[in-house]
Coordinates of C-alpha atoms in Angstrom, one line a residue:
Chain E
X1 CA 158.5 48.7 93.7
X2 CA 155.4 47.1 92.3
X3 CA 154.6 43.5 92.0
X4 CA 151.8 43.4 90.1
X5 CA 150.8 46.8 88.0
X6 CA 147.8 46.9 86.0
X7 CA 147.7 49.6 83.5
X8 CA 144.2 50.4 81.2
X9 CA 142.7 46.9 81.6
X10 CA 139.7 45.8 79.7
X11 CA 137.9 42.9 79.9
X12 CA 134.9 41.4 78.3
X13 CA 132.7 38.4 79.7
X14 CA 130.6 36.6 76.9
X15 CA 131.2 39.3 74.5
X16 CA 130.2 42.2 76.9
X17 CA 132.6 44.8 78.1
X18 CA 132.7 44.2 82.2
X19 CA 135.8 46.1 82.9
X20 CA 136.9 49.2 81.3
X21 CA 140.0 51.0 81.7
X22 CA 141.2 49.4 85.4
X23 CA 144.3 50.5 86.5
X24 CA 146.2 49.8 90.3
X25 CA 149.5 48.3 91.4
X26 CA 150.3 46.4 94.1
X27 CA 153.6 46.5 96.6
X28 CA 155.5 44.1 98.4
X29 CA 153.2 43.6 101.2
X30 CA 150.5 45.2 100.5
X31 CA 146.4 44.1 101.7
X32 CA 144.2 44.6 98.7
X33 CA 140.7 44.2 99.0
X34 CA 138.6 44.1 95.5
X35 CA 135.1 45.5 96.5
X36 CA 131.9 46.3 94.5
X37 CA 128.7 45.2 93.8
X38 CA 127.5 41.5 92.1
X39 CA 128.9 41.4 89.0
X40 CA 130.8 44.5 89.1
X41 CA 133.8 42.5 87.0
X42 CA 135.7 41.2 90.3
X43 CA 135.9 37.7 89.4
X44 CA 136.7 38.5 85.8
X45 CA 139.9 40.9 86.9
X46 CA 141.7 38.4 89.5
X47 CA 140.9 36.0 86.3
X48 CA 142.4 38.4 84.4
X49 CA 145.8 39.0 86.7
X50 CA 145.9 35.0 86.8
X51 CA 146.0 34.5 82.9
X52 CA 142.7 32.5 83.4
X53 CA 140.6 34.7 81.3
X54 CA 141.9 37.0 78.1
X55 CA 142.5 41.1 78.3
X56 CA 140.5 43.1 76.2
X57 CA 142.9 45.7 75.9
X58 CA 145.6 47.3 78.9
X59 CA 148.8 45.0 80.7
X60 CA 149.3 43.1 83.4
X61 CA 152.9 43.4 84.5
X62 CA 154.6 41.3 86.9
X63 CA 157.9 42.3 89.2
X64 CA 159.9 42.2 91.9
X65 CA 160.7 38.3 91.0
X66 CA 156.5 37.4 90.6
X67 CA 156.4 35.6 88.3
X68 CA 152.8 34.7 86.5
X69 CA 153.1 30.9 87.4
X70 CA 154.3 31.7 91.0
X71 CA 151.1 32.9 92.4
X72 CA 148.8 31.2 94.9
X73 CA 145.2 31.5 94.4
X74 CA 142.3 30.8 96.3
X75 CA 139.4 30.1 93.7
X76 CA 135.7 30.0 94.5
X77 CA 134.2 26.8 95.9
X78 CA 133.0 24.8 92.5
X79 CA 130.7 21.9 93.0
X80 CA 132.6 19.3 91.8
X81 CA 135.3 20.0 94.7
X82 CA 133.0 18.9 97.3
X83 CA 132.7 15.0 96.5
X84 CA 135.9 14.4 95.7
X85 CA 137.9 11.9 97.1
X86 CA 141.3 13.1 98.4
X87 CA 143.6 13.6 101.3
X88 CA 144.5 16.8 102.9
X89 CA 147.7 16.1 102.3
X90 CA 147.5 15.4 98.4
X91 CA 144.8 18.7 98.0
X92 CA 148.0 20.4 99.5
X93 CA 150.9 19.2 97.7
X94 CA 149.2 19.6 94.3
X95 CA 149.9 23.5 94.8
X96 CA 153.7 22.1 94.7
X97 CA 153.0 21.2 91.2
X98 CA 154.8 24.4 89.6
X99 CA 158.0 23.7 91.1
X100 CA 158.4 19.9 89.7
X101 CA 158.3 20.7 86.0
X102 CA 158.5 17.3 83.9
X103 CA 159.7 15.5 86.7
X104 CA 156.7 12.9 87.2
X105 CA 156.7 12.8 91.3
X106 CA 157.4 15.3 93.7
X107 CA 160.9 15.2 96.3
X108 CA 161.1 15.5 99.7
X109 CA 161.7 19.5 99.2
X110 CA 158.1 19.6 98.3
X111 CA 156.8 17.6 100.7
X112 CA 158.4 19.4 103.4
X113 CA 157.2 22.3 102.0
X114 CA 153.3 21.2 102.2
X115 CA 153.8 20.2 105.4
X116 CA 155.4 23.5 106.6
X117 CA 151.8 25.1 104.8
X118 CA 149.8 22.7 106.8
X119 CA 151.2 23.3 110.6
X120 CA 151.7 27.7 109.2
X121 CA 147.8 27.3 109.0
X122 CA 147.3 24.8 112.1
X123 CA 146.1 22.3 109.9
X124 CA 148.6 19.6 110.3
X125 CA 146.3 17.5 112.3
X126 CA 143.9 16.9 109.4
X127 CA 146.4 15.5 107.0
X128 CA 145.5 12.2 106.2
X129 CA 141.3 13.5 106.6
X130 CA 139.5 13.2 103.6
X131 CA 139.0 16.7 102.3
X132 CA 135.1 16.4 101.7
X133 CA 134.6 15.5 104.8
X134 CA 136.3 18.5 106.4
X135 CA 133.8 21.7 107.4
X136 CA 133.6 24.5 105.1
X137 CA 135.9 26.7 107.2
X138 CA 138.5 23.8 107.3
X139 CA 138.6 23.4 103.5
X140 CA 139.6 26.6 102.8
X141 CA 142.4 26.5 105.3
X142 CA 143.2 23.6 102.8
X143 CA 142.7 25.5 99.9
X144 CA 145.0 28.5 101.2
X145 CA 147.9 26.0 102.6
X146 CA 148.1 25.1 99.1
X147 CA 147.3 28.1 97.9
X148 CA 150.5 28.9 100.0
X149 CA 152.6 26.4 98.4
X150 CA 152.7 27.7 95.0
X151 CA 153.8 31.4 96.0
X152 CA 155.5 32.9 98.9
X153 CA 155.0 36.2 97.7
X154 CA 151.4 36.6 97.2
X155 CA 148.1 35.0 96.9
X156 CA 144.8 35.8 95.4
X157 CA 141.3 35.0 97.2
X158 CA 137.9 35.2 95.6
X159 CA 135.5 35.4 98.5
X160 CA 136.9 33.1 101.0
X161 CA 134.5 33.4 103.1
X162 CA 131.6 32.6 101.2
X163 CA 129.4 30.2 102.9
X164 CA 131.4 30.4 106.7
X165 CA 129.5 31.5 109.9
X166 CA 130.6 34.6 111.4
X167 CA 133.3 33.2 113.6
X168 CA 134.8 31.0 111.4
X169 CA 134.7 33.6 109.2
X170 CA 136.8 36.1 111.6
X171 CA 139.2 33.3 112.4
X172 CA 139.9 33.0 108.4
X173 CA 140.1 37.0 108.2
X174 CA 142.7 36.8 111.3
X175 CA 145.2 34.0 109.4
X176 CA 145.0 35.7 106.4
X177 CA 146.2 38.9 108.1
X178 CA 149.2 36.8 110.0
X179 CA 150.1 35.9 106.5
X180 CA 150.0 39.5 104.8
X181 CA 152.1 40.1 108.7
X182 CA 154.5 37.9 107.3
X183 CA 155.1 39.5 104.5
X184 CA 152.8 37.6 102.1
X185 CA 150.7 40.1 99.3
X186 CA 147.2 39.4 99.3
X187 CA 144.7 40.5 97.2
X188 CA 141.0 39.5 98.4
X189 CA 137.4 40.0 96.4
X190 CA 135.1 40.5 99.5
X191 CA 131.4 41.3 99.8
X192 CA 132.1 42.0 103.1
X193 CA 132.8 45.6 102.8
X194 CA 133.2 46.1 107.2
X195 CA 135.2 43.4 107.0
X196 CA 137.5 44.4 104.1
X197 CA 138.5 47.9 105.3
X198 CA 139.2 46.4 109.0
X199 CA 141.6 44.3 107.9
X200 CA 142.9 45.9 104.2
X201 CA 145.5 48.7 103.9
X202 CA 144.4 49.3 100.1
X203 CA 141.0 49.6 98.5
X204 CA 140.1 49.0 95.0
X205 CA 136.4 49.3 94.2
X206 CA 134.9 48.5 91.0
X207 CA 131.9 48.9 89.1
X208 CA 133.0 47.7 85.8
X209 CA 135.4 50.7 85.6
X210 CA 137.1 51.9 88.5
X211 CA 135.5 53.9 91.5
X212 CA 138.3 54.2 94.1
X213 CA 141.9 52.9 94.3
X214 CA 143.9 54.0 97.5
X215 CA 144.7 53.7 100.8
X216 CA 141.9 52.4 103.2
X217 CA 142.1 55.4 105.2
X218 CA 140.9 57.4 102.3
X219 CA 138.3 55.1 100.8
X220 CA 136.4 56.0 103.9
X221 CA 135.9 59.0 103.7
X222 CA 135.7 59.5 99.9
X223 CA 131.9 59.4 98.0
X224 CA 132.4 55.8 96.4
X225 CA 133.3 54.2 100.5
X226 CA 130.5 56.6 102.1
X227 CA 128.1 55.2 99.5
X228 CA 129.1 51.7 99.4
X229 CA 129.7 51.4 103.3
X230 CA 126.2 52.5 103.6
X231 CA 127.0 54.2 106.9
X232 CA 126.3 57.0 108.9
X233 CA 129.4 59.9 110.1
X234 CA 129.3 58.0 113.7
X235 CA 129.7 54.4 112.1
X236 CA 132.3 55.2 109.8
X237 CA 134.0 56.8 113.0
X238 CA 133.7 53.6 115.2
X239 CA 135.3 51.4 111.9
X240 CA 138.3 53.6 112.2
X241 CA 138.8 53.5 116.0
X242 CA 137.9 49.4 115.8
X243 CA 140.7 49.1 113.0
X244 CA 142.9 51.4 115.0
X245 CA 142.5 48.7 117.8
X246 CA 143.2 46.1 116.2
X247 CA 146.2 47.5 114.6
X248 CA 147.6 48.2 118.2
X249 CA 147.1 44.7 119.1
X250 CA 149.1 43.2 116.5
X251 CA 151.3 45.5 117.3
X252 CA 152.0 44.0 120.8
X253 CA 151.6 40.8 119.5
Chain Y
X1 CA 136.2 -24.1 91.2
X2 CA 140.0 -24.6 90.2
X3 CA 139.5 -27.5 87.8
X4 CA 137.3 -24.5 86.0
X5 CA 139.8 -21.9 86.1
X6 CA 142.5 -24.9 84.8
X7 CA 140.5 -26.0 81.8
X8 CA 140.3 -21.9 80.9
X9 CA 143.2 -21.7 81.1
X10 CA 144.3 -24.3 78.7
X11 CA 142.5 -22.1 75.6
X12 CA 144.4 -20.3 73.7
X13 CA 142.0 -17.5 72.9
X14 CA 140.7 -17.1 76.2
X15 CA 144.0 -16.7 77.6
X16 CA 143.9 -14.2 74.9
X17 CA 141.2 -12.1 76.1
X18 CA 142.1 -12.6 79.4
X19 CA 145.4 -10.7 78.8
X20 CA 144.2 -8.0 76.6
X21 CA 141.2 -7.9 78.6
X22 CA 143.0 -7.5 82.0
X23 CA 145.2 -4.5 80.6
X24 CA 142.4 -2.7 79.1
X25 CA 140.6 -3.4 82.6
X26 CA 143.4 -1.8 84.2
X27 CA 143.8 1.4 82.1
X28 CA 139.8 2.5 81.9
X29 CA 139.7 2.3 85.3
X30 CA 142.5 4.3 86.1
X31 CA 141.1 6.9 83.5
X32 CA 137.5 6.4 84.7
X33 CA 138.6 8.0 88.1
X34 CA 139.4 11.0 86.6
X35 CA 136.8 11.0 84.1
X36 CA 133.7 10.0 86.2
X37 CA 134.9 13.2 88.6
X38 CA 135.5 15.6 86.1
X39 CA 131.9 14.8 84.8
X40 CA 133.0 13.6 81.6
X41 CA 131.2 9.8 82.3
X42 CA 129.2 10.4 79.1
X43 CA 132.5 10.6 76.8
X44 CA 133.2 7.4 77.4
X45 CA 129.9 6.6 76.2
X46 CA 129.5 8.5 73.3
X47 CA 133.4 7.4 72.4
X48 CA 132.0 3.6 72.1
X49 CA 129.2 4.8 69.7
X50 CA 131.4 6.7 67.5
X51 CA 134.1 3.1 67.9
X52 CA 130.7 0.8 66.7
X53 CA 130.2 3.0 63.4
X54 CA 134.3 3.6 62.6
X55 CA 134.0 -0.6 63.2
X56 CA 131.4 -1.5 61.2
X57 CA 132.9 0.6 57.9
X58 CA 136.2 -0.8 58.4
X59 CA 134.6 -4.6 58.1
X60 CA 132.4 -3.5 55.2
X61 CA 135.9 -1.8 53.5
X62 CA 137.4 -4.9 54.6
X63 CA 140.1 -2.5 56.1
X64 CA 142.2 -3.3 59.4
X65 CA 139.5 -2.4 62.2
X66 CA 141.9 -1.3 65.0
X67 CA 143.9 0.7 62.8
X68 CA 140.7 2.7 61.6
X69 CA 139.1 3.1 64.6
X70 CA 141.6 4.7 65.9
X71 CA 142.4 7.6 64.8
X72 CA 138.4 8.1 64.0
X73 CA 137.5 7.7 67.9
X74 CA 140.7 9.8 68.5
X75 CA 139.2 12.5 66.5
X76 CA 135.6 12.1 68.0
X77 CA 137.6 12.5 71.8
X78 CA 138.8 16.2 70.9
X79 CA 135.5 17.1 69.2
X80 CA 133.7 16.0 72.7
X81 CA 135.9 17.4 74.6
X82 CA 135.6 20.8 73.3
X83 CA 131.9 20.6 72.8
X84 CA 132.0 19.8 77.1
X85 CA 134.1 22.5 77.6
X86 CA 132.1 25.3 75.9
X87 CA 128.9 25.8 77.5
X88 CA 127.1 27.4 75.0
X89 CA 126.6 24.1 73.7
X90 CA 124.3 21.6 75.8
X91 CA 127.6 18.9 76.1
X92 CA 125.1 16.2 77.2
X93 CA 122.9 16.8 74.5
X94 CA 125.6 16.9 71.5
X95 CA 127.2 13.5 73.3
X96 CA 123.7 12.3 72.6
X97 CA 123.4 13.5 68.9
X98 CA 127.1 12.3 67.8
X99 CA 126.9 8.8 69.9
X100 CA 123.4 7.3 68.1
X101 CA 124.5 9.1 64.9
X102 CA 127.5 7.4 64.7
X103 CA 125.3 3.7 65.8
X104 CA 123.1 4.6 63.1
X105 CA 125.7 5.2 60.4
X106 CA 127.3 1.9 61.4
X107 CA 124.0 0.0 61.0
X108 CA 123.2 1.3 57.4
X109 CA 126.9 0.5 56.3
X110 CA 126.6 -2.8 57.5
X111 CA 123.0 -3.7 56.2
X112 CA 123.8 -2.2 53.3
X113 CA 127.1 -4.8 52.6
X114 CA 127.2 -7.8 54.5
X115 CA 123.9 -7.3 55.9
X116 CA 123.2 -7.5 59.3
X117 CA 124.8 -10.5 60.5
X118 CA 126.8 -12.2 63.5
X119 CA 129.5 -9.2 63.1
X120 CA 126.9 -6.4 64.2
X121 CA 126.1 -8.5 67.1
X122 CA 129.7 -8.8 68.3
X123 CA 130.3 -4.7 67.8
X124 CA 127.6 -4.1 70.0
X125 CA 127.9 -6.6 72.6
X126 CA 131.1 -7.8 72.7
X127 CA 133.1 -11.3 71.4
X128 CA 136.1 -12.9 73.3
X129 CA 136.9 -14.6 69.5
X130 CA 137.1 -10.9 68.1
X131 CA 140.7 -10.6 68.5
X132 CA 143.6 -11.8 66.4
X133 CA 146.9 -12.6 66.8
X134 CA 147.8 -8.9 65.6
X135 CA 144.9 -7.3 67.4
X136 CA 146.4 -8.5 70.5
X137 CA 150.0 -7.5 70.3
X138 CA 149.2 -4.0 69.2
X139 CA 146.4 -3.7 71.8
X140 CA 149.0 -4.7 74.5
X141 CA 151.3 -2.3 73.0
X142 CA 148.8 0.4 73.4
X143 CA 147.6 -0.7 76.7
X144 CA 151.4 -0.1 78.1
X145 CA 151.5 2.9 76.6
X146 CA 148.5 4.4 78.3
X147 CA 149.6 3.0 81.9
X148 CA 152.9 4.4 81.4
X149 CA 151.6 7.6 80.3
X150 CA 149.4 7.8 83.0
X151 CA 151.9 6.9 86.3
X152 CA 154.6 9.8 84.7
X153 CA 151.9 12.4 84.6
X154 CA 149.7 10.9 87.5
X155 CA 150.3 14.3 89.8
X156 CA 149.7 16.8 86.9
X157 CA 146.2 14.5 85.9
X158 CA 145.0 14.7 89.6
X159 CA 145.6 18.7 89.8
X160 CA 143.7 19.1 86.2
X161 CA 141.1 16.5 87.6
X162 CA 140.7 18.3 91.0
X163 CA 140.7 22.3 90.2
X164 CA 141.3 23.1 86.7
X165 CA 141.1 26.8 87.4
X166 CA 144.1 26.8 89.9
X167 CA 146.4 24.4 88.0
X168 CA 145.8 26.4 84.8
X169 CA 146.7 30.1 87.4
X170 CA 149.8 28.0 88.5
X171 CA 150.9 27.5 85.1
X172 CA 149.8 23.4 84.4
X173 CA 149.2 23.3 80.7
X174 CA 145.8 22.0 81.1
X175 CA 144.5 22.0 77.8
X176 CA 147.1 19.4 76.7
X177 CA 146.6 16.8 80.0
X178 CA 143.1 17.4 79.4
X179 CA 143.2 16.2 75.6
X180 CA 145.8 13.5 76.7
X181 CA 143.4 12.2 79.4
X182 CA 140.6 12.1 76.0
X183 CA 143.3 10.6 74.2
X184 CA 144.3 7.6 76.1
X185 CA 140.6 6.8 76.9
X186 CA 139.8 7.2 73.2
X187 CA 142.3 4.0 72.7
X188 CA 141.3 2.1 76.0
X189 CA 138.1 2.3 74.3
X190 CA 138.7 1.1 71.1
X191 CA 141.3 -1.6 72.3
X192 CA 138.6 -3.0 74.8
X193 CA 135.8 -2.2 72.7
X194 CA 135.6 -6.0 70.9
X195 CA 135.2 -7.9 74.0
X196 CA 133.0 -5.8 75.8
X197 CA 131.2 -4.8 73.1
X198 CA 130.0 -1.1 72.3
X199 CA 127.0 -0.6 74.0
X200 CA 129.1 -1.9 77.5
X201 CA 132.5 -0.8 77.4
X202 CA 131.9 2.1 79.1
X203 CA 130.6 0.4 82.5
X204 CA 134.6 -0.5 82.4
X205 CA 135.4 2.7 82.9
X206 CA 132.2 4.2 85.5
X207 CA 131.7 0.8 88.0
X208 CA 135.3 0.6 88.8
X209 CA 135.9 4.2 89.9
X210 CA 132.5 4.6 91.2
X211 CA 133.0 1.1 93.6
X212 CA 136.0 2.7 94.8
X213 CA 134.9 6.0 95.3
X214 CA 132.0 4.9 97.7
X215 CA 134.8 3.1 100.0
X216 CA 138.5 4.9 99.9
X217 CA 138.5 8.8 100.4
X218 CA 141.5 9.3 98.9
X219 CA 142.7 10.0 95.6
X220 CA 145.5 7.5 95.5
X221 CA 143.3 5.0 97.6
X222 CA 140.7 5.7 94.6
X223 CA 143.1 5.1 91.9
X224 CA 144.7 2.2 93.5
X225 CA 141.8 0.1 94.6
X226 CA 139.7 0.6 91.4
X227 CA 142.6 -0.9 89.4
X228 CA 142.7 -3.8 90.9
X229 CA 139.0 -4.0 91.2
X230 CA 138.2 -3.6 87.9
X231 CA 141.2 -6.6 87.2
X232 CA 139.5 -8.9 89.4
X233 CA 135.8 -8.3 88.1
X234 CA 137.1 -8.5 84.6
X235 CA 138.5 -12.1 85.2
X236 CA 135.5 -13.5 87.3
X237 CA 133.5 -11.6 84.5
X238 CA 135.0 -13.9 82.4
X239 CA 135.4 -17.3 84.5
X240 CA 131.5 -16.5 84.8
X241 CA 131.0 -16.4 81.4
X242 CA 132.6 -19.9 80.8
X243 CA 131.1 -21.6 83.5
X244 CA 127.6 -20.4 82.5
X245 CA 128.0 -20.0 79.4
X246 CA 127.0 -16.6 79.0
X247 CA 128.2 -13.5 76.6
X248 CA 131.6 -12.5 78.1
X249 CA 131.2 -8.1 78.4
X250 CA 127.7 -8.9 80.0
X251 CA 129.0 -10.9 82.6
X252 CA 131.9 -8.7 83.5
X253 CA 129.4 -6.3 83.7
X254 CA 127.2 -7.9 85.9
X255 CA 130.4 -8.8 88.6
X256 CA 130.9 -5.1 88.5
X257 CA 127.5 -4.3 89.5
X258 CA 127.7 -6.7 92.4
X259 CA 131.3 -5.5 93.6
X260 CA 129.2 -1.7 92.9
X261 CA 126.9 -3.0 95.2
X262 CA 129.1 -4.6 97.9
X263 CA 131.3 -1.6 98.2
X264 CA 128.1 0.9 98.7
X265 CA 127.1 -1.8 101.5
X266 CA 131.4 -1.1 103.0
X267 CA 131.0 2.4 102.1
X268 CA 127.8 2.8 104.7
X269 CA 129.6 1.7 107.5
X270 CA 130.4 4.4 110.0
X271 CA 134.2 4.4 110.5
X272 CA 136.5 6.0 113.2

């Protein structure tokens, strides 16, 4: 069954059409990367799914017991984030505030649950840090433990790893796969097309209608992934031996 | 120092002002928090503006000033707000228009009735004798009111304040704690407004927040410290004034630029 199924989605940005006729669905588990070129209407669907940003036309259905208010999200670094003054701890909780309703404070069960977020993403050590002061890489751990305490049944990232280095970068990619290994749905916009079909099992690429929606496997060897991956027969060979690997590992793991 | 503080005491309309005062202190700063880190400092601003011309026709109307200013200022707060939140429209730039517009009309009503007298003078800078008996209970009726309002939906205000985008996905109606944040600093504003006068009730609501933000880096440590910050400037602000002799919103202001400058001084000391 599907928890989230797009059908025929249209979307317009500042009056221009951006996304015509998008359809996918994603299952319990699934990892689906959100690929395609700048301005391609990425941003504007996972908007879209959230309720953030108007459909033209076309419906969003949620299922499976996701519900619209009960996902986490991961949003793009904004400017105004990265002077402000809080805690770890109250960056995290504020992902808890779905669950309190009108009550004005939050209860123990929400506090445990933040702090349940924090050690899942080996952050607990940073609770009472200020979160401007953390490093890039460390704030979106933030973001994504609270990210996590909104939802545990999926979670939407818009280029996470905008801004990291390369190995913080990986290390992000690897927790976010532990999560989707734990049963956690993610969907994940990524310019980092290597990097999205190592670690996705679904690929939707866009380009303000859709170009490919299927499994990984396939998006590699159909015109849209050849194109976009930019890569000769031999590279595209060593992706799927590398993601084979790495499969086998967590396997053992 | 004490025989000071005792002989202030023993006035009835500075005790007065010192109460209303202290409350209004209190609730700008709590809202200037948000407000200075949402970028909406200039609100504030422009709110006092539009307070100074809904003031000065009440007087000439010879209607109650607190009850028109209200709802005018109130009004004014949802217009800015919106103009902020659509960026087609330079929000700086429209704050700008609506704040000396509003000055302007004020100053033409005025001229034109009383003429420009001792009352324009205490819009724009401020007059502890402003208030009466009445002015004071409602204003610290309203002054509760905003406190209250702001500890029951302090959690929902600091996820609006620190990622609108993921509260709204997570289903926080942020459109409404966004007009209730406009809201209650639409009435801080007013209600503060005669003793600190128009042109400097809005450093009530930037020093405060902007001290503490250069010294606590948390959001509760923020909240917590400029309230009692801004308490404590507002009442040297005013024992200052006494013993000196000087206007009473100017020297408020002036304490909260020292204890801005103190805490920057704290704030640059490397800690563990």
């Amino acid at each position: 069954m599907a928890q989230i199924t797009a059908q025929n989605v249209s979307m317009s940005y500042e009056k221009k059409l951006v996304l015509e006729e998008v359809s996918f669905e994603v299952l319990q588990g699934d990892y689906l990367c959100i690929v395609g070129e700048n301005g391609s209407g990425k941003t504007t669907l996972m908007k879209g799914i959230l309720g953030l940003m108007p459909l033209k036309s076309g419906t969003i259905r949620f299922e499976e017991g996701v519900k619209i208010n009960h996902i986490g999200y991961l949003p793009q670094q904004t400017v105004v984030q990265r002077d402000f003054p809080a805690s770890v701890f109250e960056v995290v909780l504020s992902g808890c505030l779905n669950r309190i309703g009108m009550r004005p404070f939050y209860s123990g069960q929400e506090k445990s649950a933040a702090m349940k977020n924090l050690q899942k993403l080996g952050i607990e050590n940073l609770k009472k840090k200020s979160y401007k002061e953390l490093s890039g890489g460390q704030q979106q751990r933030v973001l994504l433990a609270r990210a996590l305490c909104a939802t545990e049944k999926i979670v939407l990232l818009d280029e996470p790893a905008a801004g990291l280095d390369p190995i913080v970068t990986s290390e992000l990619y690897r927790i976010i796969r532990e999560l989707n290994q734990e049963g956690v749905s993610v969907i994940m916009i990524s310019h980092d097309v290597k990097a999205a079909v190592e670690n996705a099992n679904k690929i939707l690429h866009i380009g303000n209608s859709i170009e490919f929606f299927g499994l990984t496997e396939d998006y590699l060897s159909c015109e849209a992934g050849i194109r976009f991956l930019g890569q000769s027969q031999g590279d595209r060979f060593s992706i799927h031996k590398e993601r084979r690997s790495k499969k086998g590992e967590t396997d053992y793991a | 120092m004490l025989e000071l503080i005792g002989e202030l005491f023993s006035y009835s309309f500075i005790l007065r002002a010192l109460l209303v005062g202290m409350l209004v202190a209190l609730c700008s700063a709590l809202l200037g928090v948000s407000l200075v880190l949402k970028r909406y400092s200039m609100i504030g601003d422009g709110l006092s503006h539009v307070g100074f011309g809904a003031l000065s026709v009440a007087m000439a109307m010879n209607l109650a000033p607190l009850q028109v200013s209200i709802p005018v200022v109130v009004a004014a707060a949802f217009l800015l707000l919106r103009i902020s939140e659509n960026s087609k429209i330079k929000g700086d730039a429209a704050i700008a228009l609506i704040a000396s517009s509003s000055i302007a009309i004020g100053v033409i009503v005025t001229s034109l009735t009383s003429g420009m007298n001792a009352d324009v003078y205490n819009f724009l800078f401020g007059s502890i004798l402003a208030m009466s008996q009445g002015d004071v209970f409602l204003s610290i009726i309203l002054s509760i009111i905003v406190l209250l309002l702001f500890l029951f939906f302090y959690h929902k205000i600091f996820a609006v304040t620190f990622d609108e985008n993921f509260a709204k996905a997570t289903g926080t109606k942020v459109g409404i704690y966004n007009m209730m944040i406009a809201l209650l600093t639409a009435v801080t504003i007013v209600v503060g407004m005669r003793i600190m006068g128009a042109l400097l009730i809005s450093s009530l609501i930037i020093f405060p927040a902007l001290s503490s933000m250069r010294m606590f880096r948390s959001f509760r440590g923020v909240i917590i410290f400029s309230a009692l910050l801004s308490i404590v400037c507002f009442f040297w602000g005013i024992v200052a004034s006494y013993a000196f002799d000087t206007p009473a919103g100017a020297s408020i202001v002036i304490v909260n630029l020292m204890a801005f400058g103190i805490s920057s001084v704290i704030g640059l000391i490397p800690r563990s």
